Amino acid sequence: MSTKLFFACAITLIGALTLAAQSGTTAEGLKYTVLQAGNGPAPKMGQEVMIQVEGLDSTGKVEFSSRDLGYNIHFQLGKETDPISKARDLLMTQMKKGSKYREELPYSLLPAEAPESKKSGYIVSIIEITDVMDAKPAACDLFVETAEKSGIATAEAEFKALQKNNPKGYSFFEWDINAAGYKALEAKKVDVAIALLTLNNTMFPNSANTYDSLADAYAAKGDKEKAKANYQKAFQMNPKFTASKEKMEKL
């Protein structure tokens, strides 16, 4: 599953606020309500957070859930420098581990790639901060650098060596590797994406998302057989991955 639009929709442009203000509207027009004040550590810039997200429709029904789909959303505060990420990161530093809040984002504030059919109304999300940790260099970032300099085979060997010899010195989060794979796809580096997403699938074989993402990479490559096989596996593992079934049927 692609991370870019999902992330932009679920973790959105937010102005500064404090936990003292339990609800309100930011200058950007975002409505927010703190549902649960966490009692763990407050994340700092440079640290990493793990979150869960639920997206609700206008009736309050859950349309998607990262927890139901079987993966955690993970990122480092301050790593991304676009306006949306900066605003999101600022919000996170004012929360604590265990915090949960509701946000209503006007569709008009979404990035340009948002569907035109969704330019009115709001995206309603429930966001929970489930963990805060010190940052480590991401092994997937090193993979991309090495692949560009020395080739995919060298990058794979280096990645596996880090897993074996220095697993505590680098991070190997499913979400990070998945995101790196999609960035490679966007950059038209399909073989790099396939290699990364294959590693992710090997590390997290019980995650339907790793099969769906690998299928997307094979589809981009034009390998319909492998794409269909992985879409089918994703849907079989988790029937809530209806998008996998739909993409498989279109091939």
PDB file of C-alpha atoms in Angstrom:
ATOM      1  CA  MET A   1       0.000   0.000   0.000  1.00  0.00           C
ATOM      2  CA  SER A   2       1.392   3.388  -0.982  1.00  0.00           C
ATOM      3  CA  THR A   3       2.376   5.501   1.979  1.00  0.00           C
ATOM      4  CA  LYS A   4       2.478   8.961   0.450  1.00  0.00           C
ATOM      5  CA  LEU A   5      -1.188   9.942   0.081  1.00  0.00           C
ATOM      6  CA  PHE A   6      -2.263   7.799   3.042  1.00  0.00           C
ATOM      7  CA  PHE A   7       0.217   9.613   5.230  1.00  0.00           C
ATOM      8  CA  ALA A   8      -0.718  13.038   3.873  1.00  0.00           C
ATOM      9  CA  CYS A   9      -4.391  12.334   4.518  1.00  0.00           C
ATOM     10  CA  ALA A  10      -4.009  10.761   7.938  1.00  0.00           C
ATOM     11  CA  ILE A  11      -1.231  12.854   9.472  1.00  0.00           C
ATOM     12  CA  THR A  12      -1.987  16.324   8.233  1.00  0.00           C
ATOM     13  CA  LEU A  13      -1.230  20.022   8.269  1.00  0.00           C
ATOM     14  CA  ILE A  14      -1.578  21.125  11.880  1.00  0.00           C
ATOM     15  CA  GLY A  15      -0.791  24.417  13.562  1.00  0.00           C
ATOM     16  CA  ALA A  16       0.803  24.773  16.987  1.00  0.00           C
ATOM     17  CA  LEU A  17      -1.311  23.841  20.007  1.00  0.00           C
ATOM     18  CA  THR A  18      -0.802  22.580  23.544  1.00  0.00           C
ATOM     19  CA  LEU A  19      -2.374  19.830  25.574  1.00  0.00           C
ATOM     20  CA  ALA A  20      -3.961  22.496  27.741  1.00  0.00           C
ATOM     21  CA  ALA A  21      -6.262  23.237  24.788  1.00  0.00           C
ATOM     22  CA  GLN A  22      -8.332  20.055  24.545  1.00  0.00           C
ATOM     23  CA  SER A  23     -10.131  21.175  21.378  1.00  0.00           C
ATOM     24  CA  GLY A  24     -10.144  24.010  18.920  1.00  0.00           C
ATOM     25  CA  THR A  25      -9.383  25.070  15.360  1.00  0.00           C
ATOM     26  CA  THR A  26      -5.948  25.930  14.043  1.00  0.00           C
ATOM     27  CA  ALA A  27      -5.153  28.883  11.803  1.00  0.00           C
ATOM     28  CA  GLU A  28      -5.164  26.484   8.838  1.00  0.00           C
ATOM     29  CA  GLY A  29      -8.774  25.470   9.527  1.00  0.00           C
ATOM     30  CA  LEU A  30      -8.020  22.124  11.137  1.00  0.00           C
ATOM     31  CA  LYS A  31     -10.370  21.129  13.941  1.00  0.00           C
ATOM     32  CA  TYR A  32      -8.828  19.035  16.713  1.00  0.00           C
ATOM     33  CA  THR A  33      -9.853  17.361  19.941  1.00  0.00           C
ATOM     34  CA  VAL A  34      -7.477  15.672  22.384  1.00  0.00           C
ATOM     35  CA  LEU A  35      -9.259  12.453  23.354  1.00  0.00           C
ATOM     36  CA  GLN A  36      -6.632  11.052  25.691  1.00  0.00           C
ATOM     37  CA  ALA A  37      -3.663  12.775  27.292  1.00  0.00           C
ATOM     38  CA  GLY A  38      -0.739  10.392  27.312  1.00  0.00           C
ATOM     39  CA  ASN A  39       1.347   9.721  30.416  1.00  0.00           C
ATOM     40  CA  GLY A  40       4.567   8.611  28.733  1.00  0.00           C
ATOM     41  CA  PRO A  41       7.542  10.670  27.571  1.00  0.00           C
ATOM     42  CA  ALA A  42       7.015  13.600  25.233  1.00  0.00           C
ATOM     43  CA  PRO A  43       8.865  13.093  21.935  1.00  0.00           C
ATOM     44  CA  LYS A  44      11.588  15.538  20.983  1.00  0.00           C
ATOM     45  CA  MET A  45      12.826  16.652  17.599  1.00  0.00           C
ATOM     46  CA  GLY A  46      15.250  14.038  16.313  1.00  0.00           C
ATOM     47  CA  GLN A  47      13.476  11.196  18.114  1.00  0.00           C
ATOM     48  CA  GLU A  48      11.220   8.643  16.472  1.00  0.00           C
ATOM     49  CA  VAL A  49       7.545   7.979  17.086  1.00  0.00           C
ATOM     50  CA  MET A  50       5.258   5.069  16.351  1.00  0.00           C
ATOM     51  CA  ILE A  51       1.594   5.835  15.725  1.00  0.00           C
ATOM     52  CA  GLN A  52      -1.689   4.181  14.814  1.00  0.00           C
ATOM     53  CA  VAL A  53      -4.273   5.927  12.640  1.00  0.00           C
ATOM     54  CA  GLU A  54      -7.977   5.443  11.992  1.00  0.00           C
ATOM     55  CA  GLY A  55      -9.700   7.269   9.143  1.00  0.00           C
ATOM     56  CA  LEU A  56     -13.422   7.949   9.627  1.00  0.00           C
ATOM     57  CA  ASP A  57     -16.171   8.776   7.151  1.00  0.00           C
ATOM     58  CA  SER A  58     -18.778  11.511   7.663  1.00  0.00           C
ATOM     59  CA  THR A  59     -20.925   9.184   9.791  1.00  0.00           C
ATOM     60  CA  GLY A  60     -18.065   8.229  12.095  1.00  0.00           C
ATOM     61  CA  LYS A  61     -17.578   4.783  10.555  1.00  0.00           C
ATOM     62  CA  VAL A  62     -13.961   3.601  10.349  1.00  0.00           C
ATOM     63  CA  GLU A  63     -12.941   3.534   6.676  1.00  0.00           C
ATOM     64  CA  PHE A  64      -9.376   2.397   7.288  1.00  0.00           C
ATOM     65  CA  SER A  65      -7.269   1.467  10.275  1.00  0.00           C
ATOM     66  CA  SER A  66      -3.508   0.988  10.317  1.00  0.00           C
ATOM     67  CA  ARG A  67      -3.960  -1.400  13.249  1.00  0.00           C
ATOM     68  CA  ASP A  68      -6.520  -3.513  11.384  1.00  0.00           C
ATOM     69  CA  LEU A  69      -4.276  -3.556   8.328  1.00  0.00           C
ATOM     70  CA  GLY A  70      -1.501  -4.905  10.515  1.00  0.00           C
ATOM     71  CA  TYR A  71       1.213  -2.266  10.494  1.00  0.00           C
ATOM     72  CA  ASN A  72       2.591   0.590  12.587  1.00  0.00           C
ATOM     73  CA  ILE A  73       3.345   4.021  11.142  1.00  0.00           C
ATOM     74  CA  HIS A  74       6.823   5.118  12.129  1.00  0.00           C
ATOM     75  CA  PHE A  75       8.853   8.253  11.420  1.00  0.00           C
ATOM     76  CA  GLN A  76      11.571  10.525  12.803  1.00  0.00           C
ATOM     77  CA  LEU A  77      10.589  13.983  13.978  1.00  0.00           C
ATOM     78  CA  GLY A  78      12.352  16.685  12.004  1.00  0.00           C
ATOM     79  CA  LYS A  79      13.566  14.375   9.223  1.00  0.00           C
ATOM     80  CA  GLU A  80      11.157  15.698   6.610  1.00  0.00           C
ATOM     81  CA  THR A  81      11.235  19.427   5.887  1.00  0.00           C
ATOM     82  CA  ASP A  82       8.028  20.063   3.941  1.00  0.00           C
ATOM     83  CA  PRO A  83       5.430  22.340   5.627  1.00  0.00           C
ATOM     84  CA  ILE A  84       3.036  19.497   6.435  1.00  0.00           C
ATOM     85  CA  SER A  85       5.733  17.425   8.116  1.00  0.00           C
ATOM     86  CA  LYS A  86       7.020  20.405  10.082  1.00  0.00           C
ATOM     87  CA  ALA A  87       3.533  21.142  11.405  1.00  0.00           C
ATOM     88  CA  ARG A  88       2.930  17.470  12.210  1.00  0.00           C
ATOM     89  CA  ASP A  89       6.241  17.150  14.008  1.00  0.00           C
ATOM     90  CA  LEU A  90       5.556  20.255  16.077  1.00  0.00           C
ATOM     91  CA  LEU A  91       2.251  18.750  17.171  1.00  0.00           C
ATOM     92  CA  MET A  92       3.910  15.499  18.158  1.00  0.00           C
ATOM     93  CA  THR A  93       6.399  17.274  20.435  1.00  0.00           C
ATOM     94  CA  GLN A  94       3.469  18.715  22.374  1.00  0.00           C
ATOM     95  CA  MET A  95       1.920  15.294  22.910  1.00  0.00           C
ATOM     96  CA  LYS A  96       3.119  12.317  24.932  1.00  0.00           C
ATOM     97  CA  LYS A  97       3.347   8.595  24.453  1.00  0.00           C
ATOM     98  CA  GLY A  98      -0.206   7.329  24.840  1.00  0.00           C
ATOM     99  CA  SER A  99      -1.818  10.524  23.564  1.00  0.00           C
ATOM    100  CA  LYS A 100      -4.795  10.137  21.250  1.00  0.00           C
ATOM    101  CA  TYR A 101      -6.503  12.922  19.346  1.00  0.00           C
ATOM    102  CA  ARG A 102      -9.123  13.503  16.665  1.00  0.00           C
ATOM    103  CA  GLU A 103      -8.566  15.848  13.760  1.00  0.00           C
ATOM    104  CA  GLU A 104     -10.852  17.142  11.026  1.00  0.00           C
ATOM    105  CA  LEU A 105      -8.863  18.313   8.023  1.00  0.00           C
ATOM    106  CA  PRO A 106     -10.477  20.276   5.168  1.00  0.00           C
ATOM    107  CA  TYR A 107      -9.847  18.458   1.896  1.00  0.00           C
ATOM    108  CA  SER A 108      -8.844  21.814   0.439  1.00  0.00           C
ATOM    109  CA  LEU A 109      -5.603  21.644   2.451  1.00  0.00           C
ATOM    110  CA  LEU A 110      -4.462  18.349   0.938  1.00  0.00           C
ATOM    111  CA  PRO A 111      -1.497  18.116  -1.437  1.00  0.00           C
ATOM    112  CA  ALA A 112      -2.061  18.522  -5.155  1.00  0.00           C
ATOM    113  CA  GLU A 113      -2.142  14.750  -5.733  1.00  0.00           C
ATOM    114  CA  ALA A 114      -5.362  14.379  -3.717  1.00  0.00           C
ATOM    115  CA  PRO A 115      -8.322  13.251  -5.891  1.00  0.00           C
ATOM    116  CA  GLU A 116     -10.385  16.101  -7.326  1.00  0.00           C
ATOM    117  CA  SER A 117     -13.505  14.297  -6.119  1.00  0.00           C
ATOM    118  CA  LYS A 118     -12.347  14.930  -2.569  1.00  0.00           C
ATOM    119  CA  LYS A 119     -11.825  18.660  -2.554  1.00  0.00           C
ATOM    120  CA  SER A 120     -14.755  19.447  -0.280  1.00  0.00           C
ATOM    121  CA  GLY A 121     -15.568  18.289   3.226  1.00  0.00           C
ATOM    122  CA  TYR A 122     -13.157  16.939   5.805  1.00  0.00           C
ATOM    123  CA  ILE A 123     -10.854  14.010   6.426  1.00  0.00           C
ATOM    124  CA  VAL A 124     -11.464  12.842   9.973  1.00  0.00           C
ATOM    125  CA  SER A 125      -8.671  10.882  11.663  1.00  0.00           C
ATOM    126  CA  ILE A 126      -7.996   9.441  15.102  1.00  0.00           C
ATOM    127  CA  ILE A 127      -4.256   9.386  15.836  1.00  0.00           C
ATOM    128  CA  GLU A 128      -2.603   7.563  18.739  1.00  0.00           C
ATOM    129  CA  ILE A 129       1.072   7.863  19.689  1.00  0.00           C
ATOM    130  CA  THR A 130       2.041   4.354  20.744  1.00  0.00           C
ATOM    131  CA  ASP A 131       5.797   4.671  21.204  1.00  0.00           C
ATOM    132  CA  VAL A 132       8.651   7.169  21.455  1.00  0.00           C
ATOM    133  CA  MET A 133      12.295   6.158  20.990  1.00  0.00           C
ATOM    134  CA  ASP A 134      15.732   7.519  20.231  1.00  0.00           C
ATOM    135  CA  ALA A 135      16.519   7.642  16.547  1.00  0.00           C
ATOM    136  CA  LYS A 136      18.833   5.252  14.740  1.00  0.00           C
ATOM    137  CA  PRO A 137      20.020   5.420  11.142  1.00  0.00           C
ATOM    138  CA  ALA A 138      17.579   3.582   8.890  1.00  0.00           C
ATOM    139  CA  ALA A 139      19.089   0.573   7.155  1.00  0.00           C
ATOM    140  CA  CYS A 140      16.821   1.169   4.169  1.00  0.00           C
ATOM    141  CA  ASP A 141      18.315   4.640   3.616  1.00  0.00           C
ATOM    142  CA  LEU A 142      21.789   3.116   3.548  1.00  0.00           C
ATOM    143  CA  PHE A 143      20.502   0.477   1.122  1.00  0.00           C
ATOM    144  CA  VAL A 144      19.372   3.149  -1.327  1.00  0.00           C
ATOM    145  CA  GLU A 145      22.690   5.003  -1.084  1.00  0.00           C
ATOM    146  CA  THR A 146      24.722   1.842  -1.603  1.00  0.00           C
ATOM    147  CA  ALA A 147      22.520   0.665  -4.476  1.00  0.00           C
ATOM    148  CA  GLU A 148      23.119   3.936  -6.305  1.00  0.00           C
ATOM    149  CA  LYS A 149      26.882   3.811  -5.757  1.00  0.00           C
ATOM    150  CA  SER A 150      27.712   0.121  -5.927  1.00  0.00           C
ATOM    151  CA  GLY A 151      24.667  -1.728  -7.208  1.00  0.00           C
ATOM    152  CA  ILE A 152      21.746  -3.643  -5.761  1.00  0.00           C
ATOM    153  CA  ALA A 153      23.658  -6.842  -5.002  1.00  0.00           C
ATOM    154  CA  THR A 154      26.156  -4.961  -2.840  1.00  0.00           C
ATOM    155  CA  ALA A 155      23.327  -3.108  -1.094  1.00  0.00           C
ATOM    156  CA  GLU A 156      21.534  -6.370  -0.315  1.00  0.00           C
ATOM    157  CA  ALA A 157      24.685  -7.937   1.109  1.00  0.00           C
ATOM    158  CA  GLU A 158      25.345  -4.879   3.257  1.00  0.00           C
ATOM    159  CA  PHE A 159      21.741  -4.795   4.516  1.00  0.00           C
ATOM    160  CA  LYS A 160      21.826  -8.461   5.522  1.00  0.00           C
ATOM    161  CA  ALA A 161      25.211  -8.015   7.208  1.00  0.00           C
ATOM    162  CA  LEU A 162      23.806  -5.162   9.297  1.00  0.00           C
ATOM    163  CA  GLN A 163      20.851  -7.332  10.289  1.00  0.00           C
ATOM    164  CA  LYS A 164      23.210 -10.043  11.475  1.00  0.00           C
ATOM    165  CA  ASN A 165      26.082  -8.049  12.968  1.00  0.00           C
ATOM    166  CA  ASN A 166      24.614  -4.715  14.071  1.00  0.00           C
ATOM    167  CA  PRO A 167      20.831  -5.063  14.511  1.00  0.00           C
ATOM    168  CA  LYS A 168      20.755  -2.594  17.413  1.00  0.00           C
ATOM    169  CA  GLY A 169      22.757   0.043  15.584  1.00  0.00           C
ATOM    170  CA  TYR A 170      20.276   0.492  12.745  1.00  0.00           C
ATOM    171  CA  SER A 171      16.496   0.548  12.468  1.00  0.00           C
ATOM    172  CA  PHE A 172      14.666  -2.032  10.374  1.00  0.00           C
ATOM    173  CA  PHE A 173      11.046  -0.865  10.602  1.00  0.00           C
ATOM    174  CA  GLU A 174       8.541  -2.250   8.127  1.00  0.00           C
ATOM    175  CA  TRP A 175       7.022   1.200   7.558  1.00  0.00           C
ATOM    176  CA  ASP A 176      10.409   2.778   6.765  1.00  0.00           C
ATOM    177  CA  ILE A 177      11.419   0.089   4.288  1.00  0.00           C
ATOM    178  CA  ASN A 178       7.984   0.231   2.686  1.00  0.00           C
ATOM    179  CA  ALA A 179       8.204   4.006   2.303  1.00  0.00           C
ATOM    180  CA  ALA A 180      11.714   3.763   0.848  1.00  0.00           C
ATOM    181  CA  GLY A 181      10.444   1.232  -1.668  1.00  0.00           C
ATOM    182  CA  TYR A 182       7.685   3.553  -2.846  1.00  0.00           C
ATOM    183  CA  LYS A 183      10.090   6.474  -3.090  1.00  0.00           C
ATOM    184  CA  ALA A 184      12.215   4.306  -5.369  1.00  0.00           C
ATOM    185  CA  LEU A 185       9.139   3.542  -7.472  1.00  0.00           C
ATOM    186  CA  GLU A 186       8.328   7.240  -7.748  1.00  0.00           C
ATOM    187  CA  ALA A 187      11.903   7.838  -8.910  1.00  0.00           C
ATOM    188  CA  LYS A 188      11.436   5.120 -11.573  1.00  0.00           C
ATOM    189  CA  LYS A 189      14.019   2.909  -9.840  1.00  0.00           C
ATOM    190  CA  VAL A 190      11.832  -0.167 -10.062  1.00  0.00           C
ATOM    191  CA  ASP A 191      14.553  -2.760  -9.499  1.00  0.00           C
ATOM    192  CA  VAL A 192      15.697  -0.977  -6.331  1.00  0.00           C
ATOM    193  CA  ALA A 193      12.081  -0.914  -5.153  1.00  0.00           C
ATOM    194  CA  ILE A 194      11.627  -4.632  -5.816  1.00  0.00           C
ATOM    195  CA  ALA A 195      14.825  -5.448  -3.930  1.00  0.00           C
ATOM    196  CA  LEU A 196      13.829  -3.328  -0.924  1.00  0.00           C
ATOM    197  CA  LEU A 197      10.257  -4.587  -0.794  1.00  0.00           C
ATOM    198  CA  THR A 198      11.442  -8.181  -1.158  1.00  0.00           C
ATOM    199  CA  LEU A 199      13.687  -7.689   1.875  1.00  0.00           C
ATOM    200  CA  ASN A 200      10.740  -6.179   3.736  1.00  0.00           C
ATOM    201  CA  ASN A 201       8.571  -9.149   2.846  1.00  0.00           C
ATOM    202  CA  THR A 202      11.289 -11.552   4.004  1.00  0.00           C
ATOM    203  CA  MET A 203      11.624  -9.720   7.323  1.00  0.00           C
ATOM    204  CA  PHE A 204       7.865  -9.389   7.875  1.00  0.00           C
ATOM    205  CA  PRO A 205       6.269 -12.441   6.191  1.00  0.00           C
ATOM    206  CA  ASN A 206       3.156 -12.188   8.356  1.00  0.00           C
ATOM    207  CA  SER A 207       2.340  -8.683   7.145  1.00  0.00           C
ATOM    208  CA  ALA A 208      -0.172  -8.520   4.305  1.00  0.00           C
ATOM    209  CA  ASN A 209       1.061  -5.025   3.555  1.00  0.00           C
ATOM    210  CA  THR A 210       4.504  -6.279   2.508  1.00  0.00           C
ATOM    211  CA  TYR A 211       2.891  -8.532  -0.104  1.00  0.00           C
ATOM    212  CA  ASP A 212       0.657  -5.745  -1.405  1.00  0.00           C
ATOM    213  CA  SER A 213       3.599  -3.354  -1.719  1.00  0.00           C
ATOM    214  CA  LEU A 214       5.788  -5.942  -3.427  1.00  0.00           C
ATOM    215  CA  ALA A 215       2.923  -6.609  -5.832  1.00  0.00           C
ATOM    216  CA  ASP A 216       2.794  -2.899  -6.679  1.00  0.00           C
ATOM    217  CA  ALA A 217       6.494  -2.994  -7.520  1.00  0.00           C
ATOM    218  CA  TYR A 218       6.106  -6.054  -9.745  1.00  0.00           C
ATOM    219  CA  ALA A 219       3.129  -4.395 -11.449  1.00  0.00           C
ATOM    220  CA  ALA A 220       5.319  -1.364 -12.161  1.00  0.00           C
ATOM    221  CA  LYS A 221       7.924  -3.733 -13.605  1.00  0.00           C
ATOM    222  CA  GLY A 222       5.300  -5.298 -15.845  1.00  0.00           C
ATOM    223  CA  ASP A 223       5.542  -8.721 -14.190  1.00  0.00           C
ATOM    224  CA  LYS A 224       1.821  -9.451 -13.970  1.00  0.00           C
ATOM    225  CA  GLU A 225       2.196 -13.024 -12.708  1.00  0.00           C
ATOM    226  CA  LYS A 226       4.254 -12.077  -9.661  1.00  0.00           C
ATOM    227  CA  ALA A 227       2.080  -9.025  -9.068  1.00  0.00           C
ATOM    228  CA  LYS A 228      -1.102 -11.120  -9.078  1.00  0.00           C
ATOM    229  CA  ALA A 229       0.437 -13.762  -6.805  1.00  0.00           C
ATOM    230  CA  ASN A 230       1.424 -11.171  -4.211  1.00  0.00           C
ATOM    231  CA  TYR A 231      -1.882  -9.281  -4.394  1.00  0.00           C
ATOM    232  CA  GLN A 232      -3.678 -12.584  -3.873  1.00  0.00           C
ATOM    233  CA  LYS A 233      -1.461 -13.439  -0.901  1.00  0.00           C
ATOM    234  CA  ALA A 234      -2.109 -10.033   0.695  1.00  0.00           C
ATOM    235  CA  PHE A 235      -5.878 -10.411   0.361  1.00  0.00           C
ATOM    236  CA  GLN A 236      -5.837 -14.005   1.599  1.00  0.00           C
ATOM    237  CA  MET A 237      -3.833 -13.016   4.667  1.00  0.00           C
ATOM    238  CA  ASN A 238      -6.027 -10.025   5.466  1.00  0.00           C
ATOM    239  CA  PRO A 239      -9.437  -9.692   3.745  1.00  0.00           C
ATOM    240  CA  LYS A 240      -9.460  -6.030   4.760  1.00  0.00           C
ATOM    241  CA  PHE A 241      -6.891  -5.477   2.014  1.00  0.00           C
ATOM    242  CA  THR A 242      -9.699  -5.090  -0.511  1.00  0.00           C
ATOM    243  CA  ALA A 243      -7.498  -2.807  -2.618  1.00  0.00           C
ATOM    244  CA  SER A 244      -5.204  -5.784  -3.257  1.00  0.00           C
ATOM    245  CA  LYS A 245      -8.111  -7.765  -4.668  1.00  0.00           C
ATOM    246  CA  GLU A 246      -9.198  -4.833  -6.822  1.00  0.00           C
ATOM    247  CA  LYS A 247      -5.694  -4.290  -8.215  1.00  0.00           C
ATOM    248  CA  MET A 248      -5.296  -7.999  -8.914  1.00  0.00           C
ATOM    249  CA  GLU A 249      -8.558  -8.083 -10.877  1.00  0.00           C
ATOM    250  CA  LYS A 250      -7.443  -5.145 -13.028  1.00  0.00           C
ATOM    251  CA  LEU A 251      -4.242  -6.868 -14.175  1.00  0.00           C
TER     252      LEU A 251
END
